[in-house]
């Protein structure tokens, strides 16, 4: 189980999502790193109004990204089609996984 990162990984939601969706449709899933069993990375979804949410990506299959919502003190919100989803510099992507408010440094 490892945190996997990739430079300049940016794509867009190919359909609108609700605040409870955990399988997100994207325009190009190949921009993200290949994840093995237990691997993950954190991504940020942002709309054109500047609203954003950090998610933990646990699987990428084709153009579908499986996520855990509401990471790093963000709130799950709906996003419209065309919202950006990308790997950005976040606290968890630098220090490791957040586990019950305690940080595991990799």
Short mmCIF file of N, CA, C and O in Angstrom, two decimals:
data_model
loop_
_atom_site.label_atom_id
_atom_site.label_comp_id
_atom_site.label_asym_id
_atom_site.label_seq_id
_atom_site.Cartn_x
_atom_site.Cartn_y
_atom_site.Cartn_z
N UNK A 1 0.85 -1.17 0.00
CA UNK A 1 0.00 0.00 0.00
C UNK A 1 0.90 1.23 0.00
O UNK A 1 1.70 1.42 0.89
N UNK A 2 0.75 2.06 -1.06
CA UNK A 2 1.65 3.21 -1.18
C UNK A 2 0.94 4.39 -1.80
O UNK A 2 0.01 4.24 -2.60
N UNK A 3 1.41 5.55 -1.42
CA UNK A 3 0.98 6.79 -2.05
C UNK A 3 1.72 6.90 -3.37
O UNK A 3 2.94 6.86 -3.41
N UNK A 4 0.98 7.02 -4.49
CA UNK A 4 1.55 7.07 -5.83
C UNK A 4 1.22 8.44 -6.43
O UNK A 4 0.07 8.85 -6.42
N UNK A 5 2.21 9.13 -6.96
CA UNK A 5 1.99 10.45 -7.54
C UNK A 5 2.45 10.49 -9.00
O UNK A 5 3.22 9.64 -9.44
N UNK A 6 1.99 11.49 -9.73
CA UNK A 6 2.39 11.69 -11.11
C UNK A 6 2.31 13.18 -11.40
O UNK A 6 1.34 13.84 -11.04
N UNK A 7 3.32 13.71 -12.06
CA UNK A 7 3.34 15.14 -12.40
C UNK A 7 2.29 15.48 -13.46
O UNK A 7 2.04 14.70 -14.37
N UNK A 8 1.73 16.66 -13.32
CA UNK A 8 0.84 17.25 -14.33
C UNK A 8 -0.34 16.37 -14.72
O UNK A 8 -0.74 16.35 -15.88
N UNK A 9 -0.90 15.64 -13.77
CA UNK A 9 -2.05 14.78 -14.04
C UNK A 9 -3.33 15.60 -13.89
O UNK A 9 -3.78 15.88 -12.78
N UNK A 10 -3.90 15.98 -15.02
CA UNK A 10 -5.11 16.80 -15.04
C UNK A 10 -6.09 16.26 -16.06
O UNK A 10 -5.71 15.95 -17.19
N UNK A 11 -7.35 16.15 -15.67
CA UNK A 11 -8.43 15.79 -16.58
C UNK A 11 -9.69 16.49 -16.09
O UNK A 11 -9.62 17.36 -15.22
N UNK A 12 -10.83 16.12 -16.65
CA UNK A 12 -12.09 16.79 -16.33
C UNK A 12 -13.18 15.77 -16.09
O UNK A 12 -13.14 14.67 -16.64
N UNK A 13 -14.17 16.13 -15.29
CA UNK A 13 -15.34 15.27 -15.13
C UNK A 13 -16.09 15.25 -16.45
O UNK A 13 -16.34 16.30 -17.04
N UNK A 14 -16.46 14.07 -16.91
CA UNK A 14 -17.18 13.95 -18.18
C UNK A 14 -18.70 13.98 -17.99
O UNK A 14 -19.45 13.98 -18.96
N UNK A 15 -19.15 14.00 -16.74
CA UNK A 15 -20.57 14.11 -16.40
C UNK A 15 -20.66 14.73 -15.01
O UNK A 15 -19.69 14.71 -14.24
N UNK A 16 -21.80 15.27 -14.70
CA UNK A 16 -22.02 15.85 -13.37
C UNK A 16 -22.00 14.74 -12.31
O UNK A 16 -22.34 13.59 -12.60
N UNK A 17 -21.58 15.10 -11.10
CA UNK A 17 -21.60 14.16 -9.98
C UNK A 17 -22.35 14.79 -8.81
O UNK A 17 -22.39 16.01 -8.67
N UNK A 18 -22.92 13.93 -7.97
CA UNK A 18 -23.58 14.39 -6.76
C UNK A 18 -22.58 14.38 -5.61
O UNK A 18 -21.45 13.90 -5.77
N UNK A 19 -23.02 14.82 -4.45
CA UNK A 19 -22.13 14.85 -3.29
C UNK A 19 -21.89 13.46 -2.71
O UNK A 19 -21.03 13.30 -1.84
N UNK A 20 -22.63 12.46 -3.17
CA UNK A 20 -22.46 11.10 -2.64
C UNK A 20 -21.83 10.12 -3.62
O UNK A 20 -21.54 8.99 -3.26
N UNK A 21 -21.60 10.55 -4.86
CA UNK A 21 -20.99 9.66 -5.85
C UNK A 21 -19.55 9.31 -5.45
O UNK A 21 -18.80 10.19 -5.02
N UNK A 22 -19.19 8.06 -5.62
CA UNK A 22 -17.82 7.62 -5.34
C UNK A 22 -17.13 7.04 -6.57
O UNK A 22 -15.95 6.72 -6.52
N UNK A 23 -17.85 6.89 -7.67
CA UNK A 23 -17.28 6.50 -8.96
C UNK A 23 -17.44 7.70 -9.88
O UNK A 23 -18.56 8.06 -10.23
N UNK A 24 -16.33 8.33 -10.24
CA UNK A 24 -16.38 9.58 -10.98
C UNK A 24 -15.97 9.36 -12.44
O UNK A 24 -14.90 8.82 -12.71
N UNK A 25 -16.80 9.81 -13.38
CA UNK A 25 -16.44 9.70 -14.80
C UNK A 25 -15.52 10.84 -15.20
O UNK A 25 -15.79 12.01 -14.91
N UNK A 26 -14.40 10.51 -15.85
CA UNK A 26 -13.45 11.54 -16.28
C UNK A 26 -13.22 11.42 -17.78
O UNK A 26 -13.47 10.37 -18.38
N UNK A 27 -12.72 12.49 -18.38
CA UNK A 27 -12.50 12.48 -19.83
C UNK A 27 -11.28 11.66 -20.24
O UNK A 27 -11.25 11.12 -21.33
N UNK A 28 -10.26 11.57 -19.35
CA UNK A 28 -9.05 10.82 -19.69
C UNK A 28 -8.38 10.26 -18.44
O UNK A 28 -7.56 10.91 -17.80
N UNK A 29 -8.73 9.03 -18.09
CA UNK A 29 -8.16 8.39 -16.91
C UNK A 29 -6.70 8.02 -17.05
O UNK A 29 -6.01 7.77 -16.06
N UNK A 30 -6.18 8.01 -18.29
CA UNK A 30 -4.78 7.62 -18.50
C UNK A 30 -3.79 8.65 -17.97
O UNK A 30 -2.61 8.34 -17.86
N UNK A 31 -4.25 9.86 -17.64
CA UNK A 31 -3.33 10.87 -17.11
C UNK A 31 -2.90 10.55 -15.69
O UNK A 31 -1.88 11.06 -15.22
N UNK A 32 -3.68 9.71 -14.99
CA UNK A 32 -3.38 9.39 -13.60
C UNK A 32 -2.42 8.20 -13.51
O UNK A 32 -2.33 7.39 -14.44
N UNK A 33 -1.72 8.06 -12.38
CA UNK A 33 -0.80 6.93 -12.22
C UNK A 33 -1.54 5.60 -12.16
O UNK A 33 -2.71 5.55 -11.78
N UNK A 34 -0.85 4.55 -12.54
CA UNK A 34 -1.39 3.20 -12.40
C UNK A 34 -1.31 2.81 -10.94
O UNK A 34 -0.25 2.93 -10.31
N UNK A 35 -2.41 2.34 -10.39
CA UNK A 35 -2.46 1.96 -8.98
C UNK A 35 -2.51 0.46 -8.83
O UNK A 35 -3.29 -0.21 -9.50
N UNK A 36 -1.68 -0.06 -7.93
CA UNK A 36 -1.73 -1.47 -7.57
C UNK A 36 -2.69 -1.64 -6.41
O UNK A 36 -3.29 -0.68 -5.91
N UNK A 37 -2.84 -2.86 -5.94
CA UNK A 37 -3.72 -3.14 -4.81
C UNK A 37 -3.27 -2.34 -3.59
O UNK A 37 -2.10 -2.39 -3.20
N UNK A 38 -4.17 -1.56 -3.04
CA UNK A 38 -3.87 -0.76 -1.85
C UNK A 38 -3.22 0.58 -2.14
O UNK A 38 -3.05 1.39 -1.23
N UNK A 39 -2.82 0.85 -3.38
CA UNK A 39 -2.20 2.14 -3.72
C UNK A 39 -3.28 3.21 -3.83
O UNK A 39 -4.46 2.92 -4.05
N UNK A 40 -2.86 4.46 -3.72
CA UNK A 40 -3.80 5.57 -3.76
C UNK A 40 -3.07 6.87 -4.05
O UNK A 40 -1.84 6.94 -4.02
N UNK A 41 -3.84 7.92 -4.33
CA UNK A 41 -3.32 9.28 -4.37
C UNK A 41 -4.48 10.23 -4.06
O UNK A 41 -5.65 9.82 -4.07
N UNK A 42 -4.15 11.44 -3.71
CA UNK A 42 -5.16 12.45 -3.43
C UNK A 42 -5.28 13.37 -4.64
O UNK A 42 -4.28 13.76 -5.24
N UNK A 43 -6.53 13.69 -5.00
CA UNK A 43 -6.80 14.58 -6.13
C UNK A 43 -7.74 15.68 -5.66
O UNK A 43 -8.47 15.52 -4.68
N UNK A 44 -7.72 16.78 -6.39
CA UNK A 44 -8.61 17.91 -6.10
C UNK A 44 -9.57 18.07 -7.26
O UNK A 44 -9.15 18.08 -8.42
N UNK A 45 -10.85 18.19 -6.92
CA UNK A 45 -11.88 18.52 -7.91
C UNK A 45 -12.22 19.99 -7.69
O UNK A 45 -12.42 20.41 -6.55
N UNK A 46 -12.28 20.77 -8.76
CA UNK A 46 -12.60 22.20 -8.63
C UNK A 46 -13.52 22.63 -9.76
O UNK A 46 -13.30 22.27 -10.92
N UNK A 47 -14.53 23.44 -9.41
CA UNK A 47 -15.42 23.97 -10.45
C UNK A 47 -14.98 25.38 -10.84
O UNK A 47 -14.04 25.93 -10.26
N UNK A 48 -15.66 25.96 -11.80
CA UNK A 48 -15.26 27.28 -12.31
C UNK A 48 -15.53 28.40 -11.31
O UNK A 48 -15.00 29.50 -11.47
N UNK A 49 -16.31 28.13 -10.26
CA UNK A 49 -16.56 29.13 -9.21
C UNK A 49 -15.49 29.10 -8.13
O UNK A 49 -15.52 29.89 -7.20
N UNK A 50 -14.55 28.16 -8.24
CA UNK A 50 -13.47 28.05 -7.25
C UNK A 50 -13.78 27.12 -6.10
O UNK A 50 -12.94 26.94 -5.21
N UNK A 51 -14.96 26.52 -6.07
CA UNK A 51 -15.29 25.54 -5.03
C UNK A 51 -14.50 24.27 -5.30
O UNK A 51 -14.40 23.84 -6.46
N UNK A 52 -13.96 23.66 -4.25
CA UNK A 52 -13.15 22.47 -4.46
C UNK A 52 -13.36 21.45 -3.36
O UNK A 52 -13.88 21.75 -2.29
N UNK A 53 -12.93 20.24 -3.66
CA UNK A 53 -12.97 19.13 -2.72
C UNK A 53 -11.76 18.25 -2.99
O UNK A 53 -11.40 18.01 -4.14
N UNK A 54 -11.14 17.78 -1.93
CA UNK A 54 -10.04 16.83 -2.04
C UNK A 54 -10.59 15.43 -1.83
O UNK A 54 -11.37 15.20 -0.90
N UNK A 55 -10.22 14.52 -2.72
CA UNK A 55 -10.68 13.14 -2.65
C UNK A 55 -9.47 12.20 -2.62
O UNK A 55 -8.40 12.54 -3.12
N UNK A 56 -9.66 11.04 -2.04
CA UNK A 56 -8.63 9.99 -2.06
C UNK A 56 -8.99 9.03 -3.18
O UNK A 56 -10.06 8.40 -3.16
N UNK A 57 -8.14 8.93 -4.18
CA UNK A 57 -8.38 8.05 -5.32
C UNK A 57 -7.78 6.68 -5.02
O UNK A 57 -6.59 6.56 -4.74
N UNK A 58 -8.63 5.66 -5.06
CA UNK A 58 -8.20 4.30 -4.72
C UNK A 58 -8.17 3.36 -5.91
O UNK A 58 -7.62 2.26 -5.81
N UNK A 59 -8.75 3.78 -7.05
CA UNK A 59 -8.73 2.94 -8.23
C UNK A 59 -9.01 3.80 -9.46
O UNK A 59 -9.80 4.74 -9.40
N UNK A 60 -8.34 3.48 -10.55
CA UNK A 60 -8.61 4.11 -11.84
C UNK A 60 -8.79 2.97 -12.84
O UNK A 60 -7.87 2.18 -13.06
N UNK A 61 -9.98 2.87 -13.41
CA UNK A 61 -10.28 1.85 -14.41
C UNK A 61 -10.82 2.56 -15.64
O UNK A 61 -11.93 3.10 -15.60
N UNK A 62 -10.03 2.60 -16.68
CA UNK A 62 -10.45 3.33 -17.88
C UNK A 62 -10.66 4.79 -17.55
O UNK A 62 -9.76 5.46 -17.05
N UNK A 63 -11.87 5.26 -17.79
CA UNK A 63 -12.20 6.65 -17.50
C UNK A 63 -13.12 6.79 -16.29
O UNK A 63 -13.93 7.71 -16.21
N UNK A 64 -12.97 5.85 -15.35
CA UNK A 64 -13.71 5.91 -14.09
C UNK A 64 -12.72 5.90 -12.94
O UNK A 64 -11.83 5.06 -12.87
N UNK A 65 -12.90 6.86 -12.04
CA UNK A 65 -12.03 7.02 -10.88
C UNK A 65 -12.84 6.71 -9.63
O UNK A 65 -13.89 7.32 -9.41
N UNK A 66 -12.38 5.76 -8.81
CA UNK A 66 -13.04 5.44 -7.55
C UNK A 66 -12.40 6.25 -6.44
O UNK A 66 -11.17 6.28 -6.32
N UNK A 67 -13.24 6.90 -5.63
CA UNK A 67 -12.71 7.83 -4.63
C UNK A 67 -13.40 7.67 -3.28
O UNK A 67 -14.52 7.17 -3.18
N UNK A 68 -12.71 8.16 -2.25
CA UNK A 68 -13.30 8.42 -0.94
C UNK A 68 -13.43 9.93 -0.86
O UNK A 68 -12.43 10.65 -1.03
N UNK A 69 -14.63 10.41 -0.61
CA UNK A 69 -14.91 11.84 -0.65
C UNK A 69 -14.50 12.53 0.66
O UNK A 69 -14.18 11.90 1.66
N UNK A 70 -14.51 13.86 0.65
CA UNK A 70 -14.36 14.72 1.83
C UNK A 70 -13.03 14.53 2.57
O UNK A 70 -13.01 14.37 3.78
N UNK A 71 -11.93 14.56 1.86
CA UNK A 71 -10.63 14.39 2.49
C UNK A 71 -10.04 15.75 2.89
O UNK A 71 -10.42 16.78 2.35
N UNK A 72 -9.12 15.72 3.83
CA UNK A 72 -8.36 16.90 4.27
C UNK A 72 -9.27 18.08 4.62
O UNK A 72 -9.07 19.21 4.19
N UNK A 73 -10.29 17.79 5.42
CA UNK A 73 -11.21 18.82 5.93
C UNK A 73 -12.01 19.51 4.84
O UNK A 73 -12.46 20.64 5.03
N UNK A 74 -12.20 18.87 3.67
CA UNK A 74 -13.09 19.43 2.66
C UNK A 74 -14.44 18.72 2.75
O UNK A 74 -14.56 17.66 3.36
N UNK A 75 -15.45 19.31 2.15
CA UNK A 75 -16.81 18.79 2.19
C UNK A 75 -17.21 18.30 0.81
O UNK A 75 -16.94 18.98 -0.19
N UNK A 76 -17.86 17.15 0.76
CA UNK A 76 -18.35 16.62 -0.51
C UNK A 76 -19.48 17.50 -1.03
O UNK A 76 -20.44 17.78 -0.31
N UNK A 77 -19.33 17.96 -2.27
CA UNK A 77 -20.34 18.79 -2.91
C UNK A 77 -20.57 18.28 -4.33
O UNK A 77 -19.72 17.56 -4.87
N UNK A 78 -21.68 18.62 -4.94
CA UNK A 78 -21.88 18.24 -6.34
C UNK A 78 -20.98 19.06 -7.25
O UNK A 78 -20.63 20.20 -6.93
N UNK A 79 -20.59 18.47 -8.37
CA UNK A 79 -19.78 19.16 -9.37
C UNK A 79 -20.41 18.96 -10.74
O UNK A 79 -20.93 17.88 -11.03
N UNK A 80 -20.32 19.97 -11.58
CA UNK A 80 -20.87 19.88 -12.94
C UNK A 80 -19.85 19.22 -13.87
O UNK A 80 -18.65 19.19 -13.58
N UNK A 81 -20.35 18.72 -14.98
CA UNK A 81 -19.49 18.19 -16.02
C UNK A 81 -18.51 19.28 -16.45
O UNK A 81 -18.87 20.45 -16.54
N UNK A 82 -17.27 18.90 -16.68
CA UNK A 82 -16.24 19.86 -17.08
C UNK A 82 -15.41 20.39 -15.92
O UNK A 82 -14.42 21.08 -16.14
N UNK A 83 -15.80 20.07 -14.68
CA UNK A 83 -14.98 20.47 -13.53
C UNK A 83 -13.65 19.76 -13.60
O UNK A 83 -13.57 18.59 -13.99
N UNK A 84 -12.58 20.44 -13.24
CA UNK A 84 -11.24 19.86 -13.31
C UNK A 84 -11.05 18.88 -12.15
O UNK A 84 -11.57 19.09 -11.05
N UNK A 85 -10.32 17.80 -12.40
CA UNK A 85 -9.87 16.89 -11.36
C UNK A 85 -8.39 16.62 -11.64
O UNK A 85 -8.03 16.21 -12.74
N UNK A 86 -7.55 16.91 -10.64
CA UNK A 86 -6.11 16.81 -10.88
C UNK A 86 -5.36 16.51 -9.59
O UNK A 86 -5.85 16.76 -8.51
N UNK A 87 -4.16 15.97 -9.77
CA UNK A 87 -3.27 15.77 -8.64
C UNK A 87 -2.60 17.11 -8.36
O UNK A 87 -1.95 17.67 -9.24
N UNK A 88 -2.78 17.61 -7.15
CA UNK A 88 -2.18 18.87 -6.73
C UNK A 88 -1.35 18.63 -5.48
O UNK A 88 -1.48 17.60 -4.82
N UNK A 89 -0.56 19.60 -5.15
CA UNK A 89 0.18 19.55 -3.91
C UNK A 89 -0.81 19.76 -2.77
O UNK A 89 -1.43 20.81 -2.66
N UNK A 90 -1.03 18.72 -1.98
CA UNK A 90 -1.89 18.81 -0.80
C UNK A 90 -1.09 18.30 0.39
O UNK A 90 -0.08 17.61 0.23
N UNK A 91 -1.57 18.59 1.57
CA UNK A 91 -0.86 18.15 2.77
C UNK A 91 -0.69 16.63 2.80
O UNK A 91 0.39 16.13 3.07
N UNK A 92 -1.75 15.91 2.49
CA UNK A 92 -1.67 14.44 2.52
C UNK A 92 -0.77 13.89 1.43
O UNK A 92 -0.13 12.86 1.61
N UNK A 93 -0.70 14.56 0.28
CA UNK A 93 0.21 14.10 -0.77
C UNK A 93 1.67 14.34 -0.40
O UNK A 93 2.56 13.76 -0.99
N UNK A 94 1.91 15.21 0.57
CA UNK A 94 3.28 15.46 1.02
C UNK A 94 3.63 14.62 2.24
O UNK A 94 4.69 14.02 2.30
N UNK A 95 2.73 14.55 3.20
CA UNK A 95 3.06 13.89 4.46
C UNK A 95 2.61 12.45 4.55
O UNK A 95 3.06 11.72 5.42
N UNK A 96 1.68 12.02 3.72
CA UNK A 96 1.18 10.65 3.76
C UNK A 96 -0.30 10.63 4.02
O UNK A 96 -0.99 11.62 3.84
N UNK A 97 -0.81 9.51 4.44
CA UNK A 97 -2.24 9.32 4.63
C UNK A 97 -2.71 9.87 5.96
O UNK A 97 -2.01 9.78 6.96
N UNK A 98 -3.91 10.40 5.97
CA UNK A 98 -4.53 10.86 7.21
C UNK A 98 -5.30 9.68 7.78
O UNK A 98 -6.17 9.11 7.12
N UNK A 99 -4.98 9.29 9.01
CA UNK A 99 -5.67 8.19 9.65
C UNK A 99 -6.19 8.66 10.99
O UNK A 99 -5.41 8.97 11.90
N UNK A 100 -7.50 8.81 11.12
CA UNK A 100 -8.14 9.26 12.36
C UNK A 100 -7.48 10.51 12.93
O UNK A 100 -7.15 10.57 14.12
N UNK A 101 -7.26 11.51 12.10
CA UNK A 101 -6.68 12.79 12.48
C UNK A 101 -5.21 12.72 12.89
O UNK A 101 -4.65 13.71 13.33
N UNK A 102 -4.59 11.55 12.80
CA UNK A 102 -3.15 11.43 13.05
C UNK A 102 -2.48 11.24 11.69
O UNK A 102 -2.98 10.52 10.85
N UNK A 103 -1.35 11.86 11.49
CA UNK A 103 -0.68 11.77 10.19
C UNK A 103 0.39 10.69 10.22
O UNK A 103 1.19 10.63 11.13
N UNK A 104 0.38 9.85 9.21
CA UNK A 104 1.40 8.84 9.02
C UNK A 104 2.38 9.40 8.01
O UNK A 104 2.04 9.64 6.86
N UNK A 105 3.59 9.66 8.43
CA UNK A 105 4.59 10.23 7.52
C UNK A 105 5.28 9.12 6.78
O UNK A 105 5.80 8.18 7.38
N UNK A 106 5.27 9.21 5.46
CA UNK A 106 5.89 8.18 4.63
C UNK A 106 7.37 8.42 4.47
O UNK A 106 7.85 9.48 4.44
#
